[in-house]
Amino acid sequence: MEKNSAKEVARKFIETSKNYFENRVQGFSLYDVTDEPYRMFSLKFCVYKYYIVILNYDRGHFGCSILLGADAISLDSNKEWDDNENLREFWADIDEQLKLRIPDKFLEANGWK
């Protein structure tokens, strides 16, 4: 991803998340995009119609957090650098962290468990 602009990298994250989550992700918003002096951006989106998640990308380092008003809860992942381009594994880690926080009854009612 090193040669791509911030918007192209963001598109890659959006595309791979849609491929992984399918109908469980929606409402992407891209903001704070810059290529100079370095690439960075933020994505905000809804997952499982339950959480608003923010992905921050800064100079190749990235991670997700659940948005809770003015605060955020960081979601752990073993993948945090874009030189490891297996974003499917990254989304699987994020998915696992999200499902741990969502009631089983809600996931079952929507056919996601």
XYZ file of N, CA, C and O in Angstrom:
452
model
N 0.813 -1.194 0.000
C 0.000 0.000 0.000
C 0.858 1.260 0.000
O 0.324 2.344 -0.054
N 2.159 1.119 0.059
C 3.067 2.242 0.226
C 2.945 3.296 -0.867
O 3.080 4.471 -0.604
N 2.677 2.916 -2.118
C 2.655 3.861 -3.223
C 1.299 4.547 -3.374
O 1.171 5.499 -4.113
N 0.296 4.081 -2.714
C -1.060 4.592 -2.882
C -1.299 5.857 -2.073
O -0.687 6.070 -1.036
N -2.245 6.669 -2.552
C -2.644 7.856 -1.802
C -3.487 7.435 -0.602
O -3.943 6.290 -0.517
N -3.716 8.361 0.295
C -4.523 8.067 1.484
C -5.923 7.617 1.090
O -6.473 6.677 1.677
N -6.516 8.258 0.076
C -7.860 7.866 -0.360
C -7.876 6.456 -0.943
O -8.819 5.702 -0.722
N -6.830 6.072 -1.672
C -6.752 4.717 -2.223
C -6.609 3.681 -1.111
O -7.213 2.617 -1.162
N -5.808 3.994 -0.102
C -5.642 3.089 1.036
C -6.971 2.962 1.780
O -7.384 1.866 2.158
N -7.661 4.085 1.958
C -8.969 4.058 2.625
C -9.951 3.187 1.846
O -10.695 2.397 2.442
N -9.939 3.310 0.521
C -10.822 2.467 -0.310
C -10.533 0.989 -0.099
O -11.440 0.170 -0.072
N -9.256 0.646 0.065
C -8.870 -0.754 0.306
C -9.473 -1.240 1.630
O -9.992 -2.353 1.710
N -9.402 -0.413 2.660
C -9.992 -0.791 3.947
C -11.513 -0.937 3.829
O -12.089 -1.880 4.372
N -12.154 -0.025 3.128
C -13.610 -0.095 2.957
C -13.984 -1.352 2.181
O -14.875 -2.106 2.588
N -13.291 -1.599 1.076
C -13.577 -2.768 0.236
C -13.400 -4.073 1.008
O -14.259 -4.952 0.964
N -12.288 -4.203 1.731
C -12.041 -5.450 2.460
C -13.010 -5.630 3.625
O -13.400 -6.752 3.935
N -13.417 -4.530 4.259
C -14.394 -4.652 5.354
C -15.750 -5.086 4.806
O -16.431 -5.916 5.408
N -16.146 -4.535 3.650
C -17.415 -4.938 3.042
C -17.371 -6.404 2.607
O -18.368 -7.117 2.743
N -16.229 -6.849 2.103
C -16.094 -8.258 1.726
C -16.165 -9.169 2.945
O -16.737 -10.249 2.885
N -15.582 -8.725 4.047
C -15.585 -9.545 5.266
C -16.947 -9.507 5.969
O -17.531 -10.541 6.273
N -17.453 -8.320 6.247
C -18.669 -8.163 7.044
C -19.965 -8.295 6.238
O -21.031 -8.474 6.822
N -19.881 -8.128 4.933
C -21.051 -8.174 4.048
C -22.122 -7.185 4.519
O -21.837 -6.011 4.634
N -23.330 -7.659 4.840
C -24.429 -6.757 5.219
C -24.351 -6.289 6.676
O -25.237 -5.593 7.148
N -23.302 -6.648 7.384
C -23.153 -6.262 8.787
C -22.401 -4.947 8.965
O -22.181 -4.506 10.082
N -21.994 -4.318 7.858
C -21.270 -3.047 7.922
C -21.921 -2.065 6.952
O -22.381 -2.444 5.878
N -21.981 -0.789 7.374
C -22.635 0.218 6.535
C -22.226 1.614 6.969
O -21.607 1.799 8.016
N -22.592 2.594 6.149
C -22.466 4.010 6.510
C -21.051 4.516 6.660
O -20.738 5.184 7.645
N -20.187 4.286 5.693
C -18.799 4.734 5.789
C -18.685 6.236 5.601
O -19.334 6.820 4.747
N -17.844 6.846 6.418
C -17.545 8.264 6.322
C -16.028 8.426 6.423
O -15.422 7.994 7.403
N -15.409 9.025 5.410
C -13.965 9.245 5.366
C -13.692 10.703 5.731
O -14.325 11.611 5.188
N -12.753 10.933 6.649
C -12.441 12.305 7.047
C -10.989 12.416 7.508
O -10.306 11.405 7.660
N -10.541 13.646 7.725
C -9.158 13.945 8.125
C -8.146 13.271 7.201
O -7.173 12.668 7.647
N -8.366 13.400 5.896
C -7.518 12.755 4.895
C -6.368 13.681 4.522
O -6.582 14.859 4.224
N -5.144 13.150 4.532
C -3.981 13.917 4.096
C -2.931 12.976 3.507
O -2.815 11.827 3.937
N -2.195 13.460 2.516
C -1.070 12.726 1.940
C 0.268 13.367 2.297
O 1.305 12.723 2.205
N 0.244 14.625 2.669
C 1.467 15.357 2.995
C 1.336 15.993 4.366
O 0.286 16.550 4.669
N 2.289 15.948 5.216
C 3.624 15.388 5.017
C 3.644 13.858 5.066
O 4.665 13.244 4.763
N 2.560 13.243 5.451
C 2.469 11.783 5.456
C 1.008 11.393 5.285
O 0.106 12.199 5.473
N 0.801 10.124 4.925
C -0.570 9.638 4.716
C -1.248 9.366 6.051
O -0.693 8.681 6.908
N -2.472 9.900 6.167
C -3.306 9.566 7.315
C -4.756 9.831 6.954
O -5.060 10.619 6.060
N -5.641 9.119 7.634
C -7.079 9.316 7.437
C -7.820 8.626 8.569
O -7.242 7.847 9.330
N -9.103 8.926 8.663
C -9.990 8.243 9.597
C -11.239 7.809 8.849
O -11.710 8.513 7.954
N -11.744 6.648 9.209
C -12.998 6.116 8.673
C -13.949 5.897 9.835
O -13.541 5.381 10.880
N -15.194 6.285 9.658
C -16.221 6.003 10.652
C -17.295 5.178 9.962
O -17.684 5.473 8.833
N -17.772 4.117 10.627
C -18.781 3.243 10.036
C -19.539 2.504 11.134
O -19.106 2.481 12.290
N -20.665 1.931 10.762
C -21.508 1.189 11.702
C -21.347 -0.301 11.438
O -21.382 -0.746 10.286
N -21.172 -1.083 12.501
C -21.024 -2.538 12.383
C -22.113 -3.207 13.216
O -22.360 -2.817 14.362
N -22.744 -4.202 12.624
C -23.806 -4.971 13.272
C -24.995 -4.101 13.691
O -25.750 -4.479 14.585
N -25.147 -2.943 13.081
C -26.219 -2.019 13.472
C -26.218 -1.816 14.991
O -27.252 -1.610 15.616
N -25.019 -1.881 15.573
C -24.891 -1.837 17.025
C -23.834 -0.833 17.480
O -24.052 -0.107 18.432
N -22.675 -0.843 16.818
C -21.576 0.033 17.221
C -21.134 0.941 16.079
O -21.099 0.522 14.925
N -20.753 2.147 16.434
C -20.047 3.032 15.518
C -18.565 2.790 15.784
O -18.100 2.879 16.919
N -17.840 2.459 14.725
C -16.420 2.135 14.829
C -15.621 3.169 14.050
O -16.044 3.617 12.983
N -14.481 3.530 14.598
C -13.559 4.433 13.917
C -12.266 3.681 13.643
O -11.711 3.039 14.534
N -11.813 3.745 12.394
C -10.503 3.224 12.014
C -9.613 4.426 11.759
O -9.969 5.316 10.985
N -8.487 4.487 12.438
C -7.500 5.543 12.220
C -6.280 4.944 11.543
O -5.800 3.878 11.952
N -5.797 5.609 10.509
C -4.611 5.199 9.763
C -3.628 6.352 9.807
O -3.983 7.494 9.484
N -2.402 6.075 10.228
C -1.397 7.124 10.369
C -0.023 6.560 10.034
O 0.506 5.730 10.777
N 0.517 6.961 8.897
C 1.850 6.559 8.455
C 2.039 5.042 8.437
O 3.085 4.527 8.833
N 1.017 4.304 8.012
C 1.124 2.854 7.902
C 0.628 2.093 9.109
O 0.417 0.891 9.047
N 0.424 2.769 10.217
C -0.086 2.138 11.436
C -1.592 2.365 11.489
O -2.062 3.455 11.182
N -2.358 1.333 11.868
C -3.807 1.500 11.907
C -4.431 0.668 13.016
O -3.839 -0.297 13.497
N -5.632 1.067 13.396
C -6.378 0.344 14.419
C -7.793 0.874 14.504
O -8.116 1.914 13.938
N -8.640 0.117 15.207
C -10.054 0.479 15.338
C -10.426 0.712 16.790
O -9.833 0.127 17.701
N -11.441 1.535 16.970
C -12.019 1.798 18.282
C -13.523 1.916 18.146
O -14.029 2.354 17.113
N -14.220 1.526 19.215
C -15.665 1.741 19.292
C -15.874 3.158 19.807
O -15.300 3.553 20.825
N -16.697 3.920 19.120
C -16.986 5.293 19.514
C -18.080 5.297 20.576
O -19.144 4.710 20.389
N -17.814 5.962 21.690
C -18.780 6.116 22.776
C -18.812 7.584 23.184
O -18.114 8.006 24.098
N -19.605 8.363 22.466
C -19.648 9.798 22.726
C -18.308 10.428 22.427
O -17.763 10.261 21.345
N -17.746 11.138 23.384
C -16.438 11.771 23.206
C -15.297 10.801 23.474
O -14.136 11.135 23.262
N -15.615 9.607 23.939
C -14.607 8.606 24.280
C -14.605 7.468 23.268
O -15.510 7.353 22.442
N -13.592 6.616 23.361
C -13.494 5.463 22.463
C -12.862 4.298 23.210
O -12.055 4.498 24.112
N -13.252 3.084 22.810
C -12.683 1.861 23.374
C -11.874 1.196 22.274
O -12.411 0.825 21.228
N -10.592 1.038 22.486
C -9.705 0.440 21.503
C -10.004 -1.043 21.334
O -10.266 -1.757 22.306
N -9.966 -1.513 20.079
C -10.174 -2.921 19.764
C -8.828 -3.543 19.393
O -8.115 -3.025 18.528
N -8.487 -4.640 20.044
C -7.204 -5.294 19.814
C -7.180 -6.051 18.493
O -8.178 -6.643 18.083
N -6.017 -6.038 17.858
C -5.783 -6.812 16.648
C -4.303 -7.139 16.557
O -3.461 -6.348 16.991
N -3.995 -8.289 15.999
C -2.596 -8.661 15.787
C -2.016 -7.980 14.555
O -0.818 -8.022 14.328
N -2.866 -7.392 13.736
C -2.442 -6.730 12.499
C -2.573 -5.231 12.703
O -3.647 -4.729 12.962
N -1.467 -4.524 12.560
C -1.546 -3.077 12.761
C -0.627 -2.287 11.842
O -0.500 -1.080 11.987
N -0.007 -2.947 10.883
C 0.849 -2.251 9.924
C 0.463 -2.644 8.522
O 0.174 -3.797 8.248
N 0.486 -1.686 7.575
C 0.037 -1.987 6.225
C 1.026 -2.795 5.401
O 0.711 -3.225 4.312
N 2.236 -3.036 5.909
C 3.143 -3.921 5.172
C 2.691 -5.375 5.305
O 3.124 -6.246 4.580
N 1.803 -5.631 6.241
C 1.158 -6.936 6.368
C -0.240 -6.757 5.785
O -1.163 -6.399 6.487
N -0.377 -7.000 4.485
C -1.601 -6.644 3.780
C -2.741 -7.634 3.929
O -3.693 -7.566 3.181
N -2.688 -8.553 4.885
C -3.802 -9.477 5.051
C -4.874 -8.811 5.905
O -4.987 -9.052 7.097
N -5.639 -7.959 5.268
C -6.672 -7.213 5.988
C -7.830 -8.100 6.400
O -8.552 -7.770 7.337
N -8.017 -9.243 5.758
C -9.067 -10.174 6.176
C -8.813 -10.641 7.612
O -9.728 -10.714 8.414
N -7.562 -10.924 7.938
C -7.216 -11.308 9.310
C -7.449 -10.153 10.278
O -7.894 -10.355 11.403
N -7.127 -8.944 9.838
C -7.375 -7.772 10.664
C -8.868 -7.646 10.976
O -9.262 -7.485 12.132
N -9.716 -7.753 9.939
C -11.161 -7.633 10.159
C -11.690 -8.787 11.000
O -12.614 -8.598 11.792
N -11.112 -9.971 10.875
C -11.535 -11.106 11.714
C -11.240 -10.812 13.184
O -12.062 -11.106 14.064
N -10.081 -10.214 13.467
C -9.744 -9.833 14.846
C -10.735 -8.796 15.376
O -11.218 -8.896 16.512
N -11.039 -7.792 14.554
C -11.980 -6.743 14.964
C -13.362 -7.340 15.173
O -14.052 -7.034 16.158
N -13.783 -8.221 14.278
C -15.088 -8.885 14.386
C -15.201 -9.652 15.708
O -16.210 -9.559 16.411
N -14.164 -10.384 16.043
C -14.176 -11.146 17.296
C -14.325 -10.216 18.499
O -15.114 -10.482 19.406
N -13.581 -9.110 18.495
C -13.665 -8.148 19.596
C -15.056 -7.517 19.698
O -15.568 -7.308 20.796
N -15.677 -7.234 18.559
C -17.017 -6.649 18.565
C -18.056 -7.640 19.075
O -18.901 -7.295 19.909
N -18.005 -8.869 18.575
C -18.990 -9.881 18.979
C -18.940 -10.174 20.472
O -19.968 -10.499 21.072
N -17.767 -10.055 21.073
C -17.652 -10.269 22.516
C -18.458 -9.241 23.304
O -18.870 -9.495 24.424
N -18.704 -8.082 22.710
C -19.374 -6.975 23.397
C -20.857 -6.836 23.043
O -21.551 -6.025 23.637
N -21.322 -7.605 22.060
C -22.715 -7.519 21.617
C -23.491 -8.694 22.207
O -23.037 -9.836 22.120
N -24.655 -8.464 22.785
C -25.437 -9.569 23.358
C -25.773 -10.645 22.310
O -26.155 -10.331 21.174
N -25.629 -11.899 22.696
C -25.930 -13.025 21.800
C -27.358 -12.948 21.268
O -27.610 -13.262 20.109
N -28.281 -12.523 22.111
C -29.684 -12.429 21.716
C -29.855 -11.483 20.517
O -30.628 -11.754 19.602
N -29.119 -10.382 20.503
C -29.184 -9.430 19.396
C -28.603 -10.035 18.120
O -29.188 -9.925 17.040
N -27.449 -10.706 18.244
C -26.828 -11.341 17.079
C -27.731 -12.430 16.513
O -27.895 -12.547 15.291
N -28.331 -13.244 17.363
C -29.213 -14.317 16.927
C -30.461 -13.760 16.226
O -30.892 -14.273 15.204
N -31.023 -12.703 16.777
C -32.248 -12.124 16.202
C -32.008 -11.592 14.780
O -32.920 -11.553 13.967
N -30.764 -11.210 14.487
C -30.425 -10.705 13.160
C -29.758 -11.751 12.266
O -29.322 -11.425 11.170
N -29.653 -12.989 12.752
C -29.063 -14.067 11.949
C -27.555 -13.981 11.824
O -26.976 -14.501 10.874
N -26.884 -13.356 12.783
C -25.446 -13.181 12.723
C -24.687 -14.097 13.672
O -23.490 -13.992 13.829
N -25.379 -14.998 14.321
C -24.697 -15.928 15.230
C -25.028 -17.342 14.852
O -26.058 -17.677 14.393
